[in-house]
Coordinates of C-alpha atoms in Angstrom, one line a residue:
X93 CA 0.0 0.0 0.0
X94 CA 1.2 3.1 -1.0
X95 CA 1.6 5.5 1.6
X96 CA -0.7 8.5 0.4
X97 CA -3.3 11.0 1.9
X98 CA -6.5 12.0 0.5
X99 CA -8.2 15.3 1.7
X100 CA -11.7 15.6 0.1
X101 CA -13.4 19.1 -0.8
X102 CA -16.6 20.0 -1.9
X103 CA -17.1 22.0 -4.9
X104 CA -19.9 24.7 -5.6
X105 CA -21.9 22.1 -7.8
X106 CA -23.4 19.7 -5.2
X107 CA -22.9 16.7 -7.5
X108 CA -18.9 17.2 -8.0
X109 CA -16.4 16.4 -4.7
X110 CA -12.6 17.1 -5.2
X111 CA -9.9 14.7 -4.1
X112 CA -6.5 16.5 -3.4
X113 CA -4.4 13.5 -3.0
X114 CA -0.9 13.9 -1.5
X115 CA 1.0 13.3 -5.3
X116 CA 0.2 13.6 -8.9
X117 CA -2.8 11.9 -11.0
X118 CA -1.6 13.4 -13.9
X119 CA 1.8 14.3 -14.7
X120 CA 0.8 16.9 -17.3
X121 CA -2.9 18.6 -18.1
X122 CA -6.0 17.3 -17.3
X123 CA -7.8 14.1 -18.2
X124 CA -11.6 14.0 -17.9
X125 CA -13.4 11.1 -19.1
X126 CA -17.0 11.5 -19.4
X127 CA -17.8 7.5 -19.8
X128 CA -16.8 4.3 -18.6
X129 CA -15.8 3.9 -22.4
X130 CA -13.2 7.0 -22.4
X131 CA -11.5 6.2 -18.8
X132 CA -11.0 2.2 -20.0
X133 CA -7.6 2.3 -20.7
X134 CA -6.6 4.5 -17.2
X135 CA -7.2 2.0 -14.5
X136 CA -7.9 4.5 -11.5
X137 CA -10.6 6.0 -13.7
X138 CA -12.2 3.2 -14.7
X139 CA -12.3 1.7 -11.2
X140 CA -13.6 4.9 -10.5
X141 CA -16.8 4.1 -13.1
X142 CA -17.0 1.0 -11.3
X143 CA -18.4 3.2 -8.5
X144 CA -22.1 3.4 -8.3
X145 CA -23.7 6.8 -9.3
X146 CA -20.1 8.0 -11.0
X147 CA -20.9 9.7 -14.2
X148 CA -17.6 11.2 -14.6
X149 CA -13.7 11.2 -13.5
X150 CA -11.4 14.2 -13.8
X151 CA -7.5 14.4 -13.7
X152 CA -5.7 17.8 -12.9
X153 CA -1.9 17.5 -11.0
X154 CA -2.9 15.9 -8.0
X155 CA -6.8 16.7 -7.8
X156 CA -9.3 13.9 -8.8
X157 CA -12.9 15.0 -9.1
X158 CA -15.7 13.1 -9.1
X159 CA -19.2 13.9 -10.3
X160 CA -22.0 11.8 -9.3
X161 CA -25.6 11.2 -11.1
X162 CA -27.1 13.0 -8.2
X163 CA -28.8 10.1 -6.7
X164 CA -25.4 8.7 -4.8
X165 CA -24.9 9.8 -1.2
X166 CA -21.8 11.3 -0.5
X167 CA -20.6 9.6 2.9
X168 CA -20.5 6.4 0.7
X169 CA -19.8 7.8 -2.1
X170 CA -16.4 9.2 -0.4
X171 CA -15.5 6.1 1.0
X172 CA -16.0 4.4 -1.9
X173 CA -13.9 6.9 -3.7
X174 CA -10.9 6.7 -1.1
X175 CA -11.0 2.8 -1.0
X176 CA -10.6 2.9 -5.1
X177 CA -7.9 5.5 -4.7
X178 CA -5.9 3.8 -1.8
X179 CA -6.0 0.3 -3.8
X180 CA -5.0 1.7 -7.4
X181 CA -2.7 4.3 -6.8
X182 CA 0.7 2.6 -6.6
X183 CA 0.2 1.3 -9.7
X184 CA -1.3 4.5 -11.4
X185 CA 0.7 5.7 -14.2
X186 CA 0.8 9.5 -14.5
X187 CA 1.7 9.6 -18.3
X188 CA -1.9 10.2 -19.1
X189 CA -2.8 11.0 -22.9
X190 CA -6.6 11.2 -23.6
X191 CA -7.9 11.7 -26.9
X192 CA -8.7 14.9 -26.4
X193 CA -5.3 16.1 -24.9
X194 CA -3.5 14.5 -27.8
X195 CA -5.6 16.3 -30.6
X196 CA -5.2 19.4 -29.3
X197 CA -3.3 21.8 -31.8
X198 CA -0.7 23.6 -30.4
X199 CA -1.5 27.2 -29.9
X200 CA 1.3 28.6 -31.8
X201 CA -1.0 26.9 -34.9
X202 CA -4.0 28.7 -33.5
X203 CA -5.3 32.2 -35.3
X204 CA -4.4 35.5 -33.3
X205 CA -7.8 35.7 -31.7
X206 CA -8.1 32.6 -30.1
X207 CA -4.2 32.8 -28.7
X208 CA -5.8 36.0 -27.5
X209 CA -9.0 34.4 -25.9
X210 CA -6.6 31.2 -24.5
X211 CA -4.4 33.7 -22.5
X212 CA -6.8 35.7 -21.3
X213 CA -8.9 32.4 -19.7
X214 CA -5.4 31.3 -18.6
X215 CA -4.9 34.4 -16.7
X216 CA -8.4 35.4 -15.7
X217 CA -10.9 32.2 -15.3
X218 CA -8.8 29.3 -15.5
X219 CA -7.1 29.5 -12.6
X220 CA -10.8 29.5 -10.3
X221 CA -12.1 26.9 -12.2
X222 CA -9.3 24.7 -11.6
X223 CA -9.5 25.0 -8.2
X224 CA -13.0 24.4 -8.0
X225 CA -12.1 21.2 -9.4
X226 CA -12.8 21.8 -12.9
X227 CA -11.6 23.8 -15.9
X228 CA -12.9 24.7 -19.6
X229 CA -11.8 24.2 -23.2
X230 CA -12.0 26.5 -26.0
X231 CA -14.1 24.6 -28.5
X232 CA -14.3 26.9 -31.6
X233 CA -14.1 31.2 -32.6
X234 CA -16.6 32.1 -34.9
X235 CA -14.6 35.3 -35.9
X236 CA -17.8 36.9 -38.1
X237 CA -20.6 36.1 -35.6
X238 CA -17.9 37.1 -32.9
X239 CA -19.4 33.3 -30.9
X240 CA -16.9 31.6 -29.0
X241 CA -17.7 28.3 -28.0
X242 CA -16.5 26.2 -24.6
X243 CA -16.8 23.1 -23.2
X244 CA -16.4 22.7 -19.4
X245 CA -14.7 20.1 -18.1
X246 CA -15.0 18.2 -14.3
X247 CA -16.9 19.8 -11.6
X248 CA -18.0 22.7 -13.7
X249 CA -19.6 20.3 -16.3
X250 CA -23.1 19.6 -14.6
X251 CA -22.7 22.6 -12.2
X252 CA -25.9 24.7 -12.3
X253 CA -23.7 28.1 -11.8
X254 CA -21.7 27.2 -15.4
X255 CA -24.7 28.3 -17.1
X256 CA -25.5 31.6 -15.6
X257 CA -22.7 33.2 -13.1
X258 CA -20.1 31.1 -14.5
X259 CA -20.9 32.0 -18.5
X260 CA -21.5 35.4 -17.4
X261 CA -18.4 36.2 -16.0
X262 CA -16.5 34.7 -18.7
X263 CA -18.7 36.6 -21.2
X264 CA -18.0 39.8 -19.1
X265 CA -14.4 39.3 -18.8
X266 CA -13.9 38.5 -22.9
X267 CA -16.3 41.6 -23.7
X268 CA -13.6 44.0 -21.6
X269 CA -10.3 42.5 -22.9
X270 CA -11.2 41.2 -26.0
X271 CA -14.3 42.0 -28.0
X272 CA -17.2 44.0 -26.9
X273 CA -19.7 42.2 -28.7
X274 CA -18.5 38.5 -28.0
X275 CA -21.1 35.6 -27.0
X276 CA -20.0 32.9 -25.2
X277 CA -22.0 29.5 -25.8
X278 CA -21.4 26.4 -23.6
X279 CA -21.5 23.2 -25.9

C-alpha cells in the first residue's frame, strides 16, 4: 500500500467532490473522461466508473474529481472513492494521454484571436475553475458572428452556476479585454 493522503473538498456544484491526493494523477494537463468507455484504458478511472452513481472522472496534477448522477450519497460515495484511490494508486501511471489532450493543436498553430481568448482564460478564469475542481476548453471562434464556443470540463460540467454566473463572468471578462460584442455559448 502506497503511503498517500486524501483530503476531500466540496465544490460549488453539489454533485462534483474534489480529491486532493498527497501526489500527482496526472503528470501533465488534465484528463476528464466523461464514460466508462473514455476512462477504459486508465485504470484508477475506470475503477472509479465502477463506483455506483459516478458519471464522470477528472485528472488535474494531484486533484481527482468526481461527479456523481445525483442520486449517490456522499458519505458512501467518499468512502467508496478513497477505498478505489488507496487500492490503485501505486500502480497509477501519471503519463496520461486522452484523446482529447493529444488532438489538441498547439496554440502557436491557433489564429491570433483565439491565442488572445486562451491567454486571457489562462490568466483570468482558469485558474478558479481549476481550483473548484474543474476547468474549460476553448471549442471553436466564430470570428464573423464574434461566438466563441466552450466546453467545461469536471466539476464545472453539470454545475448549475456554469450556465448563468459562470458563463456570465467569462462573457463579461472576454467583452472588456477582447471584444465588446463576444457571445460565449457552452456546448
Amino acid at each position: 500500500m502506497t503511503d498517500i493522503t486524501i483530503h476531500t473538498q466540496i465544490t460549488p456544484n453539489p454533485n462534483a467532490w474534489k480529491f486532493v491526493l498527497s501526489q500527482d494523477v496526472i503528470a501533465a494537463g488534465k484528463a476528464s473522461f466523461d464514460t466508462e468507455a473514455e476512462a477504459a484504458t486508465v485504470p484508477l478511472a475506470a475503477a472509479l466508473f465502477a463506483i455506483a452513481h459516478v458519471s464522470q472522472v477528472h485528472f488535474f496534477e494531484n486533484v481527482i474529481t468526481v461527479t456523481q448522477d445525483g442520486d449517490g450519497g456522499w458519505r458512501e460515495l467518499e468512502d467508496n472513492v478513497r477505498a478505489v484511490v488507496m487500492d490503485s494508486i501505486g500502480t497509477h501511471d501519471t503519463a496520461i494521454t486522452t484523446v482529447d489532450e493529444a488532438s489538441k493543436p498547439d496554440r502557436s498553430e491557433l489564429s491570433p484571436d483565439v491565442q488572445k481568448i486562451e491567454e486571457i482564460l489562462d490568466r483570468t478564469i482558469r485558474p478558479a475553475l481549476q481550483g473548484d475542481g474543474g476547468d474549460l476548453d476553448v471549442v471553436k471562434y466564430e470570428d464573423e458572428k464574434k461566438v466563441l464556443m466552450v466546453r467545461y470540463q469536471g466539476a464545472c460540467g453539470t454545475c448549475p452556476s456554469a450556465t448563468m454566473g459562470t458563463l456570465m463572468a467569462i462573457q463579461g471578462i472576454l467583452q472588456d479585454e477582447f471584444e465588446p460584442d463576444i457571445e460565449v455559448i457552452p456546448v
